[in-house]
PDB file of C-alpha atoms in Angstrom:
ATOM      1  CA  MET K 168     112.069  90.191 115.947  1.00  0.00           C
ATOM      2  CA  ALA K 169     113.254  88.494 112.757  1.00  0.00           C
ATOM      3  CA  THR K 170     109.938  86.677 112.486  1.00  0.00           C
ATOM      4  CA  SER K 171     107.981  89.923 112.337  1.00  0.00           C
ATOM      5  CA  LEU K 172     110.291  91.274 109.621  1.00  0.00           C
ATOM      6  CA  VAL K 173     109.814  88.168 107.521  1.00  0.00           C
ATOM      7  CA  SER K 174     106.040  88.234 107.910  1.00  0.00           C
ATOM      8  CA  CYS K 175     105.943  91.866 106.705  1.00  0.00           C
ATOM      9  CA  THR K 176     108.151  91.242 103.678  1.00  0.00           C
ATOM     10  CA  GLN K 177     106.320  91.474 100.391  1.00  0.00           C
ATOM     11  CA  THR K 178     106.900  89.155  97.491  1.00  0.00           C
ATOM     12  CA  PRO K 179     107.476  90.712  94.056  1.00  0.00           C
ATOM     13  CA  ASP K 180     104.057  89.407  92.952  1.00  0.00           C
ATOM     14  CA  GLU K 181     102.381  91.215  95.863  1.00  0.00           C
ATOM     15  CA  GLN K 182     104.256  94.415  95.058  1.00  0.00           C
ATOM     16  CA  LEU K 183     103.262  94.168  91.414  1.00  0.00           C
ATOM     17  CA  THR K 184      99.557  94.166  92.308  1.00  0.00           C
ATOM     18  CA  TYR K 185      99.905  97.672  93.794  1.00  0.00           C
ATOM     19  CA  LEU K 186     102.222  99.251  91.228  1.00  0.00           C
ATOM     20  CA  GLU K 187      99.655 100.305  88.639  1.00  0.00           C
ATOM     21  CA  GLY K 188      97.942 103.648  89.060  1.00  0.00           C
ATOM     22  CA  TYR K 189      98.635 107.269  89.915  1.00  0.00           C
ATOM     23  CA  TRP K 190     101.457 108.120  92.325  1.00  0.00           C
ATOM     24  CA  GLU K 191     102.450 111.512  93.756  1.00  0.00           C
ATOM     25  CA  ILE K 192     106.006 112.104  94.987  1.00  0.00           C
ATOM     26  CA  ALA K 193     106.190 112.533  98.769  1.00  0.00           C
ATOM     27  CA  GLU K 194     109.921 112.423  99.505  1.00  0.00           C
ATOM     28  CA  VAL K 195     113.307 112.057  97.829  1.00  0.00           C
ATOM     29  CA  ALA K 196     116.272 110.843  99.892  1.00  0.00           C
ATOM     30  CA  THR K 197     119.762 110.964  98.380  1.00  0.00           C
ATOM     31  CA  PRO K 198     122.700 108.715  99.284  1.00  0.00           C
ATOM     32  CA  ASP K 199     124.396 111.559 101.198  1.00  0.00           C
ATOM     33  CA  GLY K 200     121.467 111.575 103.652  1.00  0.00           C
ATOM     34  CA  SER K 201     119.695 114.720 102.461  1.00  0.00           C
ATOM     35  CA  LYS K 202     115.913 114.567 102.095  1.00  0.00           C
ATOM     36  CA  LYS K 203     113.347 116.711 100.374  1.00  0.00           C
ATOM     37  CA  THR K 204     109.665 116.340 101.198  1.00  0.00           C
ATOM     38  CA  TYR K 205     106.780 117.376  98.990  1.00  0.00           C
ATOM     39  CA  SER K 206     103.372 118.296 100.364  1.00  0.00           C
ATOM     40  CA  LEU K 207     101.886 118.775  96.904  1.00  0.00           C
ATOM     41  CA  SER K 208     103.174 118.192  93.388  1.00  0.00           C
ATOM     42  CA  GLN K 209     102.052 119.511  90.020  1.00  0.00           C
ATOM     43  CA  ASN K 210     103.013 116.248  88.325  1.00  0.00           C
ATOM     44  CA  VAL K 211     101.840 112.734  89.061  1.00  0.00           C
ATOM     45  CA  ASP K 212     103.467 109.532  87.802  1.00  0.00           C
ATOM     46  CA  PHE K 213     101.076 107.121  86.104  1.00  0.00           C
ATOM     47  CA  PHE K 214     102.116 103.459  85.911  1.00  0.00           C
ATOM     48  CA  GLU K 215     100.314 101.107  83.544  1.00  0.00           C
ATOM     49  CA  ILE K 216     101.347  97.453  83.745  1.00  0.00           C
ATOM     50  CA  GLN K 217     100.452  94.722  81.251  1.00  0.00           C
ATOM     51  CA  ASP K 218     100.192  90.974  81.859  1.00  0.00           C
ATOM     52  CA  ASN K 219     103.446  90.322  79.972  1.00  0.00           C
ATOM     53  CA  LEU K 220     105.518  92.188  82.613  1.00  0.00           C
ATOM     54  CA  LYS K 221     105.832  95.237  80.423  1.00  0.00           C
ATOM     55  CA  GLY K 222     104.362  98.640  80.969  1.00  0.00           C
ATOM     56  CA  VAL K 223     104.661 102.369  80.667  1.00  0.00           C
ATOM     57  CA  ARG K 224     105.239 105.276  83.032  1.00  0.00           C
ATOM     58  CA  LYS K 225     103.972 108.751  82.149  1.00  0.00           C
ATOM     59  CA  LYS K 226     103.994 112.145  83.818  1.00  0.00           C
ATOM     60  CA  VAL K 227     100.497 113.602  84.076  1.00  0.00           C
ATOM     61  CA  GLN K 228      99.133 116.849  85.492  1.00  0.00           C
ATOM     62  CA  PRO K 229      95.827 116.742  87.366  1.00  0.00           C
ATOM     63  CA  ASP K 230      93.305 119.549  86.975  1.00  0.00           C
ATOM     64  CA  ILE K 231      90.630 120.749  89.391  1.00  0.00           C
ATOM     65  CA  GLY K 232      87.967 118.727  87.583  1.00  0.00           C
ATOM     66  CA  GLY K 233      89.640 115.398  88.347  1.00  0.00           C
ATOM     67  CA  HIS K 234      91.036 114.931  84.820  1.00  0.00           C
ATOM     68  CA  PHE K 235      94.650 114.658  83.659  1.00  0.00           C
ATOM     69  CA  THR K 236      96.778 116.304  81.016  1.00  0.00           C
ATOM     70  CA  THR K 237      99.323 113.779  79.770  1.00  0.00           C
ATOM     71  CA  SER K 238     102.769 114.765  78.589  1.00  0.00           C
ATOM     72  CA  GLN K 239     104.008 113.418  75.277  1.00  0.00           C
ATOM     73  CA  SER K 240     106.970 111.706  76.908  1.00  0.00           C
ATOM     74  CA  SER K 241     106.717 108.246  78.384  1.00  0.00           C
ATOM     75  CA  GLU K 242     109.057 105.584  79.662  1.00  0.00           C
ATOM     76  CA  ASN K 243     108.704 101.957  78.629  1.00  0.00           C
ATOM     77  CA  ILE K 244     109.064  99.511  81.505  1.00  0.00           C
ATOM     78  CA  ASP K 245     110.359  95.947  81.464  1.00  0.00           C
ATOM     79  CA  ILE K 246     109.647  94.264  84.781  1.00  0.00           C
ATOM     80  CA  GLU K 247     112.007  91.621  86.108  1.00  0.00           C
ATOM     81  CA  ILE K 248     112.119  89.562  89.261  1.00  0.00           C
ATOM     82  CA  ASN K 249     115.738  89.023  90.362  1.00  0.00           C
ATOM     83  CA  ASP K 250     116.566  87.246  93.633  1.00  0.00           C
ATOM     84  CA  ASN K 251     112.987  87.751  94.895  1.00  0.00           C
ATOM     85  CA  THR K 252     113.223  91.492  94.117  1.00  0.00           C
ATOM     86  CA  LEU K 253     110.980  93.449  91.743  1.00  0.00           C
ATOM     87  CA  VAL K 254     113.085  95.529  89.319  1.00  0.00           C
ATOM     88  CA  LEU K 255     111.713  98.128  86.903  1.00  0.00           C
ATOM     89  CA  LYS K 256     113.908  98.672  83.832  1.00  0.00           C
ATOM     90  CA  TYR K 257     113.052 101.899  81.989  1.00  0.00           C
ATOM     91  CA  THR K 258     113.927 102.877  78.441  1.00  0.00           C
ATOM     92  CA  THR K 259     113.364 106.051  76.467  1.00  0.00           C
ATOM     93  CA  ALA K 260     114.776 107.222  73.157  1.00  0.00           C
ATOM     94  CA  PHE K 261     117.572 108.937  75.103  1.00  0.00           C
ATOM     95  CA  ASP K 262     118.365 106.830  78.183  1.00  0.00           C
ATOM     96  CA  SER K 263     117.844 103.628  80.143  1.00  0.00           C
ATOM     97  CA  TRP K 264     117.984 102.955  83.899  1.00  0.00           C
ATOM     98  CA  LYS K 265     116.486 100.751  86.559  1.00  0.00           C
ATOM     99  CA  GLU K 266     114.776 101.064  89.921  1.00  0.00           C
ATOM    100  CA  THR K 267     114.181  98.457  92.603  1.00  0.00           C
ATOM    101  CA  VAL K 268     110.784  98.322  94.298  1.00  0.00           C
ATOM    102  CA  ILE K 269     111.422  98.476  98.045  1.00  0.00           C
ATOM    103  CA  GLU K 270     107.746  98.641  99.015  1.00  0.00           C
ATOM    104  CA  ALA K 271     104.442  98.796  97.195  1.00  0.00           C
ATOM    105  CA  SER K 272     101.157  98.955  99.043  1.00  0.00           C
ATOM    106  CA  LYS K 273      97.727 100.438  98.559  1.00  0.00           C
ATOM    107  CA  ASP K 274      98.934 103.831  99.798  1.00  0.00           C
ATOM    108  CA  GLN K 275     102.720 103.935  99.373  1.00  0.00           C
ATOM    109  CA  LEU K 276     105.377 103.140  96.762  1.00  0.00           C
ATOM    110  CA  ILE K 277     109.114 103.249  97.503  1.00  0.00           C
ATOM    111  CA  LEU K 278     111.620 102.969  94.644  1.00  0.00           C
ATOM    112  CA  LEU K 279     115.407 102.807  94.892  1.00  0.00           C
ATOM    113  CA  ASN K 280     117.248 104.216  91.868  1.00  0.00           C
ATOM    114  CA  GLU K 281     120.518 102.603  90.795  1.00  0.00           C
ATOM    115  CA  ASN K 282     122.376 105.759  91.937  1.00  0.00           C
ATOM    116  CA  GLY K 283     121.134 105.161  95.518  1.00  0.00           C
ATOM    117  CA  THR K 284     118.361 107.763  95.578  1.00  0.00           C
ATOM    118  CA  THR K 285     115.127 106.638  97.243  1.00  0.00           C
ATOM    119  CA  TYR K 286     111.802 107.964  95.939  1.00  0.00           C
ATOM    120  CA  THR K 287     108.779 107.650  98.214  1.00  0.00           C
ATOM    121  CA  TYR K 288     105.362 108.139  96.616  1.00  0.00           C
ATOM    122  CA  ARG K 289     101.870 108.340  98.054  1.00  0.00           C
ATOM    123  CA  ARG K 290      98.824 107.154  96.134  1.00  0.00           C
ATOM    124  CA  TYR K 291      97.402 110.164  94.318  1.00  0.00           C
ATOM    125  CA  GLU K 292      94.021 111.309  95.592  1.00  0.00           C
ATOM    126  CA  PRO K 293      92.301 113.945  93.441  1.00  0.00           C
ATOM    127  CA  ILE K 294      91.097 117.122  95.062  1.00  0.00           C
ATOM    128  CA  LEU K 295      87.609 117.645  93.728  1.00  0.00           C
ATOM    129  CA  PHE K 296      85.731 120.866  94.144  1.00  0.00           C
ATOM    130  CA  SER K 297      81.973 120.611  94.438  1.00  0.00           C
ATOM    131  CA  LYS K 298      79.582 123.236  93.157  1.00  0.00           C
TER     132      LYS K 298
END
């Protein structure tokens, strides 16, 4: 059993390859065990990662034409690898915090906030209406 767990474990470099892009919140689980699931969200998180292990995270709102409206707020990201774990350190003009990447794949992103809250995202897929 332990062998299968090890073979499925991602390295931070593998996780980093999937981090960039548009992510829609699917579930939030708090340390007390409560969970909230989201079938659809008005906001999408956009991660942009640079080669120097820095990046930005922005909230965007998709429209029916497949475009995005971007909010003026953004969070700078410093990416660190500590003990074979990918850590995202965010800073804004008002706050700073960090999240640990638990899983990052083509379709799913799981982040653990330093307060113990787990955020599960699904890759955002636009809903396009044809004429």
